[in-house]
Tab-separated table of C-alpha atoms in Angstrom:
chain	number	residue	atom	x	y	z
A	52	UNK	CA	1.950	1.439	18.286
A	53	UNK	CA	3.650	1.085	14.861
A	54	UNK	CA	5.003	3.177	12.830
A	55	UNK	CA	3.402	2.997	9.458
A	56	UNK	CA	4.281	6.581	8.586
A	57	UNK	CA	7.408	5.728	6.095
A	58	UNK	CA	5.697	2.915	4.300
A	59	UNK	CA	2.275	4.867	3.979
A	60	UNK	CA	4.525	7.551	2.669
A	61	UNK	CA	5.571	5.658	0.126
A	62	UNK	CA	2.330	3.678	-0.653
A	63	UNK	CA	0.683	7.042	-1.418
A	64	UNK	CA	3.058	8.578	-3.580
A	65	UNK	CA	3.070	5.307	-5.852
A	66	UNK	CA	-0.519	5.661	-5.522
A	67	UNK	CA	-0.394	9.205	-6.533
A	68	UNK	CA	1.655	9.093	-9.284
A	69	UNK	CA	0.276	5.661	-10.993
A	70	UNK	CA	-2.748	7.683	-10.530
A	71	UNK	CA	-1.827	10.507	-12.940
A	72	UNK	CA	0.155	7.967	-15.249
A	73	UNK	CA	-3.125	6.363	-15.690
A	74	UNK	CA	-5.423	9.417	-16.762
A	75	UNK	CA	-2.394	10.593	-18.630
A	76	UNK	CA	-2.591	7.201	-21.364
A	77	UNK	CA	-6.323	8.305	-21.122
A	78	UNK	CA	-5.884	10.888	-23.066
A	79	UNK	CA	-2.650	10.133	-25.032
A	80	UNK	CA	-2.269	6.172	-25.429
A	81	UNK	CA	-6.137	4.700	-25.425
A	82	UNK	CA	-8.211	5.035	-28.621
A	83	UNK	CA	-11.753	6.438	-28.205
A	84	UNK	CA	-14.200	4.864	-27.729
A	85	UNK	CA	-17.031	4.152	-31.061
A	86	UNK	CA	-19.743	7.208	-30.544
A	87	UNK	CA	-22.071	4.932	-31.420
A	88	UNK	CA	-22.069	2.715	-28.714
A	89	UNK	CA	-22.566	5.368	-26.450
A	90	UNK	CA	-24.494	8.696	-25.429
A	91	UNK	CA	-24.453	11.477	-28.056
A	92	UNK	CA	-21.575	13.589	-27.273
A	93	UNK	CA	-20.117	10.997	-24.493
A	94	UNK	CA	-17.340	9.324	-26.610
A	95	UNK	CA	-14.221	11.744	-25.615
A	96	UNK	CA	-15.973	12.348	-21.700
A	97	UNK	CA	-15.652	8.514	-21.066
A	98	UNK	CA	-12.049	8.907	-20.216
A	99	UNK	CA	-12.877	10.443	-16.760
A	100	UNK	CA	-13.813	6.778	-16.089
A	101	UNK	CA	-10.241	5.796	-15.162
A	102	UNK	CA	-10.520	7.710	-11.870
A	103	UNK	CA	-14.354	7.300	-11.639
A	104	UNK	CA	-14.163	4.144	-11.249
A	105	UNK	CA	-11.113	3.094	-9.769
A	106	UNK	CA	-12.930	5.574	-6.869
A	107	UNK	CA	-15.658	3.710	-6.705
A	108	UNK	CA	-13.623	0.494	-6.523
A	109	UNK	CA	-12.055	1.373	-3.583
A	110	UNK	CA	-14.751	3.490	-2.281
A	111	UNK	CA	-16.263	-0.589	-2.324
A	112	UNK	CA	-13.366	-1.860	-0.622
A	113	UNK	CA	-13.508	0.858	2.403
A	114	UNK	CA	-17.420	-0.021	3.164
A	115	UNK	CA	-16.645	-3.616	3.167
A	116	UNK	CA	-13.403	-2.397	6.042
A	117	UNK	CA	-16.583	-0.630	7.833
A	118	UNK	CA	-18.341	-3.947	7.985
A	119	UNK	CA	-15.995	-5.922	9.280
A	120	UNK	CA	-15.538	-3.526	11.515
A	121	UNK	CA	-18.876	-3.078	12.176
A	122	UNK	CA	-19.824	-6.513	13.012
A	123	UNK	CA	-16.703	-7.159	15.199
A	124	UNK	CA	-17.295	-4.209	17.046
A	125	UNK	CA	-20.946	-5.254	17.531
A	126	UNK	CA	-20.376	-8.665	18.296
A	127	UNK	CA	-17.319	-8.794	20.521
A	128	UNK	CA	-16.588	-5.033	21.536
A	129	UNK	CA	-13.346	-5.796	19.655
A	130	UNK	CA	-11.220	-3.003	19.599
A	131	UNK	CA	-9.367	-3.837	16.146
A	132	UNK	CA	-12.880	-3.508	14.927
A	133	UNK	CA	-13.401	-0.674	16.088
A	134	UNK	CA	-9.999	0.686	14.054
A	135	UNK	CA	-11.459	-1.047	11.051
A	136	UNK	CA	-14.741	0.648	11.608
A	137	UNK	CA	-13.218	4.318	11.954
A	138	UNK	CA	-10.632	3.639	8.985
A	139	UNK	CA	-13.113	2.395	6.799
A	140	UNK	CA	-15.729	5.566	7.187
A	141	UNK	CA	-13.440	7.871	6.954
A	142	UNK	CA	-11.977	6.394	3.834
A	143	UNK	CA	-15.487	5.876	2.531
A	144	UNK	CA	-15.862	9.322	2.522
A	145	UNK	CA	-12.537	10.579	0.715
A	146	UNK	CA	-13.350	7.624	-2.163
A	147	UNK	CA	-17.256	8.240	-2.216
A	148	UNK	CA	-17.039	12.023	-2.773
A	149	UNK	CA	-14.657	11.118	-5.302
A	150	UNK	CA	-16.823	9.170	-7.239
A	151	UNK	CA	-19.774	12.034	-6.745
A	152	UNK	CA	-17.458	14.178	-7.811
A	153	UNK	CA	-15.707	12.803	-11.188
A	154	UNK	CA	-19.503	11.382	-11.637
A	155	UNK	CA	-21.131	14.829	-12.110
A	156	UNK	CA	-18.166	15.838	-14.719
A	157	UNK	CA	-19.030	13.065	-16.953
A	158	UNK	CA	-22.415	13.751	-16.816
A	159	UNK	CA	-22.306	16.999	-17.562
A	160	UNK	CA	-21.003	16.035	-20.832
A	161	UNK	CA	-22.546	12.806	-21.559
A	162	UNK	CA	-26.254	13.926	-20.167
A	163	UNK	CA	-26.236	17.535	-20.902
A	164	UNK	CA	-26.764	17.914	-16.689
A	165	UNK	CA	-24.184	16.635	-13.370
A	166	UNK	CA	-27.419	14.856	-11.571
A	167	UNK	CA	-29.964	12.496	-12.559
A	168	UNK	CA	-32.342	12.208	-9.557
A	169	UNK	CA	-34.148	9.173	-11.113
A	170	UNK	CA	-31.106	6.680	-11.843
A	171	UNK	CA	-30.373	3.916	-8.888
A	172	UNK	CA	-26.777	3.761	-9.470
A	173	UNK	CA	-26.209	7.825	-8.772
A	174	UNK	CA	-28.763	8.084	-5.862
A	175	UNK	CA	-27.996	5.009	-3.763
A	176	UNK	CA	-24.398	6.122	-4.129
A	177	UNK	CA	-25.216	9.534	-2.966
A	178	UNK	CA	-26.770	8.019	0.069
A	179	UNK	CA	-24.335	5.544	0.606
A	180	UNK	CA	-21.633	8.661	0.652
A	181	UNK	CA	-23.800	10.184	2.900
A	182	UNK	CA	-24.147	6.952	4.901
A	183	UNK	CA	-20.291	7.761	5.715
A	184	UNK	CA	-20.459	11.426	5.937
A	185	UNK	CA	-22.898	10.866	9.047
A	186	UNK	CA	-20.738	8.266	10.582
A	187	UNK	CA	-17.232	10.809	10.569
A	188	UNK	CA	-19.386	13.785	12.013
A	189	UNK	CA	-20.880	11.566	14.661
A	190	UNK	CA	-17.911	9.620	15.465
A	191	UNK	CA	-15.624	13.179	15.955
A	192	UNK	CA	-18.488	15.104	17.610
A	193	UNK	CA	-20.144	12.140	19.738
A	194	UNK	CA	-18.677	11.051	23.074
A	195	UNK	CA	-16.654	7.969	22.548
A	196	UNK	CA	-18.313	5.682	24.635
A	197	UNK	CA	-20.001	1.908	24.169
A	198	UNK	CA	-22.895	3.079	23.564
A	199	UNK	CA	-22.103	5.325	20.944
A	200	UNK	CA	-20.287	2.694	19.499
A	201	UNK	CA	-22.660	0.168	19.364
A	202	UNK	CA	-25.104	2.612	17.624
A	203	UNK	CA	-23.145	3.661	14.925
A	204	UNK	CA	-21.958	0.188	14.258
A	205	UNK	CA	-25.505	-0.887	13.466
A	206	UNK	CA	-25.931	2.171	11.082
A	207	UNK	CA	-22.670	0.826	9.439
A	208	UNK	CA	-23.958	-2.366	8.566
A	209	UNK	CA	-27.193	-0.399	7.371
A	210	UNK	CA	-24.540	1.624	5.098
A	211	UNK	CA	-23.125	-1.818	3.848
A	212	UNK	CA	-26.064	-3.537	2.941
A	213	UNK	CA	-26.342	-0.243	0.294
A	214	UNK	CA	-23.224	-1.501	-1.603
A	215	UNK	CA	-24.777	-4.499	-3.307
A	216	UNK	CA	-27.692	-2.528	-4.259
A	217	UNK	CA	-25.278	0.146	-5.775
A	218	UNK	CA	-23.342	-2.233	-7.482
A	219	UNK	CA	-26.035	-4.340	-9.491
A	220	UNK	CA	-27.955	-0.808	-9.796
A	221	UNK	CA	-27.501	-0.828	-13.589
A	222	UNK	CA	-28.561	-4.100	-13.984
A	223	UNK	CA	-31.570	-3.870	-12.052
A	224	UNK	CA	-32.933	-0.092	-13.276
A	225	UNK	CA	-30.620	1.689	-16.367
A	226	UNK	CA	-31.919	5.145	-16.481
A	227	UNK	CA	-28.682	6.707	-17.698
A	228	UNK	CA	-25.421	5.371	-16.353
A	229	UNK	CA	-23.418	2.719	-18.231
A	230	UNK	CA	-23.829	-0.143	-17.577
A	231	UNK	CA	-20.954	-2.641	-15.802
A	232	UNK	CA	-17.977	-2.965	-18.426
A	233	UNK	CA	-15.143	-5.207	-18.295
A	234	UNK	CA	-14.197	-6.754	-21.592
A	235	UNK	CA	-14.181	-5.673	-25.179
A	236	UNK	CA	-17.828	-7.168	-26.668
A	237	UNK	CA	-19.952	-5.705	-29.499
A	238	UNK	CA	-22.220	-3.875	-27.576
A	239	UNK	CA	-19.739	-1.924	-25.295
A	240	UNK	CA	-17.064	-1.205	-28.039
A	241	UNK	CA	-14.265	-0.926	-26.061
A	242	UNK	CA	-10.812	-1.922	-26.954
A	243	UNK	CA	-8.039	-3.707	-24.831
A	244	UNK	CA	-5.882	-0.921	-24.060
A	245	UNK	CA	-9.099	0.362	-22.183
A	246	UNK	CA	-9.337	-2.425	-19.602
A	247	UNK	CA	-5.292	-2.302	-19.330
A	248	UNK	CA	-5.581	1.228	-18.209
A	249	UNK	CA	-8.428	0.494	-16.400
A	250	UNK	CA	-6.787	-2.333	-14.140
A	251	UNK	CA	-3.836	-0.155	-13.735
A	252	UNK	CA	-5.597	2.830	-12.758
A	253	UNK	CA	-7.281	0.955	-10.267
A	254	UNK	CA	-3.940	-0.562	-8.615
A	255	UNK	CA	-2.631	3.010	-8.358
A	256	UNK	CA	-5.735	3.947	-6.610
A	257	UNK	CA	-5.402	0.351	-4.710
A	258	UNK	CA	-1.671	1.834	-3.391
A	259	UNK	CA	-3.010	4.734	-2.221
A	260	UNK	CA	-5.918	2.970	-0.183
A	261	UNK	CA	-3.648	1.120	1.982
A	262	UNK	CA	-1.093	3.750	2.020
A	263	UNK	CA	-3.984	6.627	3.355
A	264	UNK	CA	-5.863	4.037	5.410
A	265	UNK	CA	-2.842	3.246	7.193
A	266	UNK	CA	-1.792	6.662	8.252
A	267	UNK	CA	-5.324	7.270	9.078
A	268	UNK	CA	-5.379	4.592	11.525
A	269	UNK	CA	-2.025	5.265	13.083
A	270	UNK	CA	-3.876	9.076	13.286
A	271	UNK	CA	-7.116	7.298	14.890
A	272	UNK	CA	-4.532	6.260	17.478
A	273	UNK	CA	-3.229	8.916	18.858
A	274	UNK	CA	-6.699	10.664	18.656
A	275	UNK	CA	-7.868	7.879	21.008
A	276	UNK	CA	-4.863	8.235	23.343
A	277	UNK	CA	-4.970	12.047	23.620
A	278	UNK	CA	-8.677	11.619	24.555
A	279	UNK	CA	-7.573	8.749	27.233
A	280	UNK	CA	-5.157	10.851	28.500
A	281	UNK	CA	-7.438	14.307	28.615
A	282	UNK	CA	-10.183	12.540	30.808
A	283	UNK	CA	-7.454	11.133	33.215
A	284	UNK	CA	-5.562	14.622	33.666
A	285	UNK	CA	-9.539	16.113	33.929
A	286	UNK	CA	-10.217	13.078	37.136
A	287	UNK	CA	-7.303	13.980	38.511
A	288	UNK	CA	-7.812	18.111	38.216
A	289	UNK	CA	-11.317	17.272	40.025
């Protein structure tokens, strides 16, 4: 097995500390944004959006990891699939609760309350974060057999087939979130130091991904070896 333990290493603190450059020209370098392009009081709580959504960027990224997985796994009892499968839930659980957790701070600002249980964007995320959260628990506490497997590789293409729904969500229903921004226009108001950050931001994150998912996998490994190696010393104690 390699060793990706130095280069993750690395990968994460880049990650880590592009991170914190990022929300630090949030607050110092980028100009607000016009208060009256968005919700009363929102202006100076939009620059939470740096992390928010460079989480749910890669929180994208990790669920399409658990679908590839997902359908080689399914499909060909591939075993790299299954490492794709186990790295991508477990990673779409650290970058989902991210986003439902930087989510709730903006809202608490820019709605007056963290939750909206009527918008599409925040609930299908919520259940595509819980989508994940089902997948870890089962995966750790299930035995690790085909069949178990199988049936959680189905539920992760259930879990994928979320993402496109969450993505287009303000598109299709705007209760309260923003809508999808990427360039400066008249009706979104935001400058280009704003997208700069943004991008940025969002490689930092990027870093970190590959860095974390890395090291989880090489973790995944040994997991699957001490387990091989528990039921053979058990046979042989019998």
């Amino acid at each position: 097995m390699p060793d990706y333990k130095p280069i993750s290493l690395v990968l994460i603190l880049l990650g880590l500390f592009g991170s914190s450059i990022s929300i630090l020209l949030g607050f110092i370098w980028v100009p607000g944004i016009d208060p009256e392009s968005v919700q009363q009081g929102s202006a100076e709580s939009y620059r939470i959006l740096f992390w928010h959504v460079s989480f749910a960027w890669c929180s994208f990224l990790a669920f399409l990891m658990l679908f590839v997985g997902s359908v080689l796994w399914y499909l060909k009892n591939d075993e790299f699939g299954w490492r794709l499968f186990s790295t991508g839930s477990d990673m779409g659980l650290l970058f989902g609760f991210g986003v439902i957790t930087s989510g709730p701070i903006w809202g608490s600002v820019a709605w007056g309350k963290p939750w909206d249980w009527g918008d599409l964007r925040l609930n299908s995320f919520a259940l595509l974060t819980a989508v994940a959260i089902f997948l870890v628990l089962s995966r750790k506490s299930q035995p690790d057999t085909t069949q178990t497997r199988d049936t959680l590789s189905i539920i992760g293409l259930f879990g994928f087939f979320l993402v496109p729904i969450t993505a287009v969500a303000t598109t299709l229903y705007n209760r309260r979130h923003p809508p999808i921004i990427i360039i400066e226009g008249e009706d979104t108001g935001l400058p280009d130091e704003w997208l700069m950050v943004l991008i940025f931001s969002f490689v930092s994150f990027g870093l970190m991904f590959i860095g974390i998912s890395l090291l989880n996998d090489m973790v995944n490994q040994l997991e699957s070896k001490t387990e091989k190696y528990q039921r053979i010393i058990d046979r042989g104690e019998d």
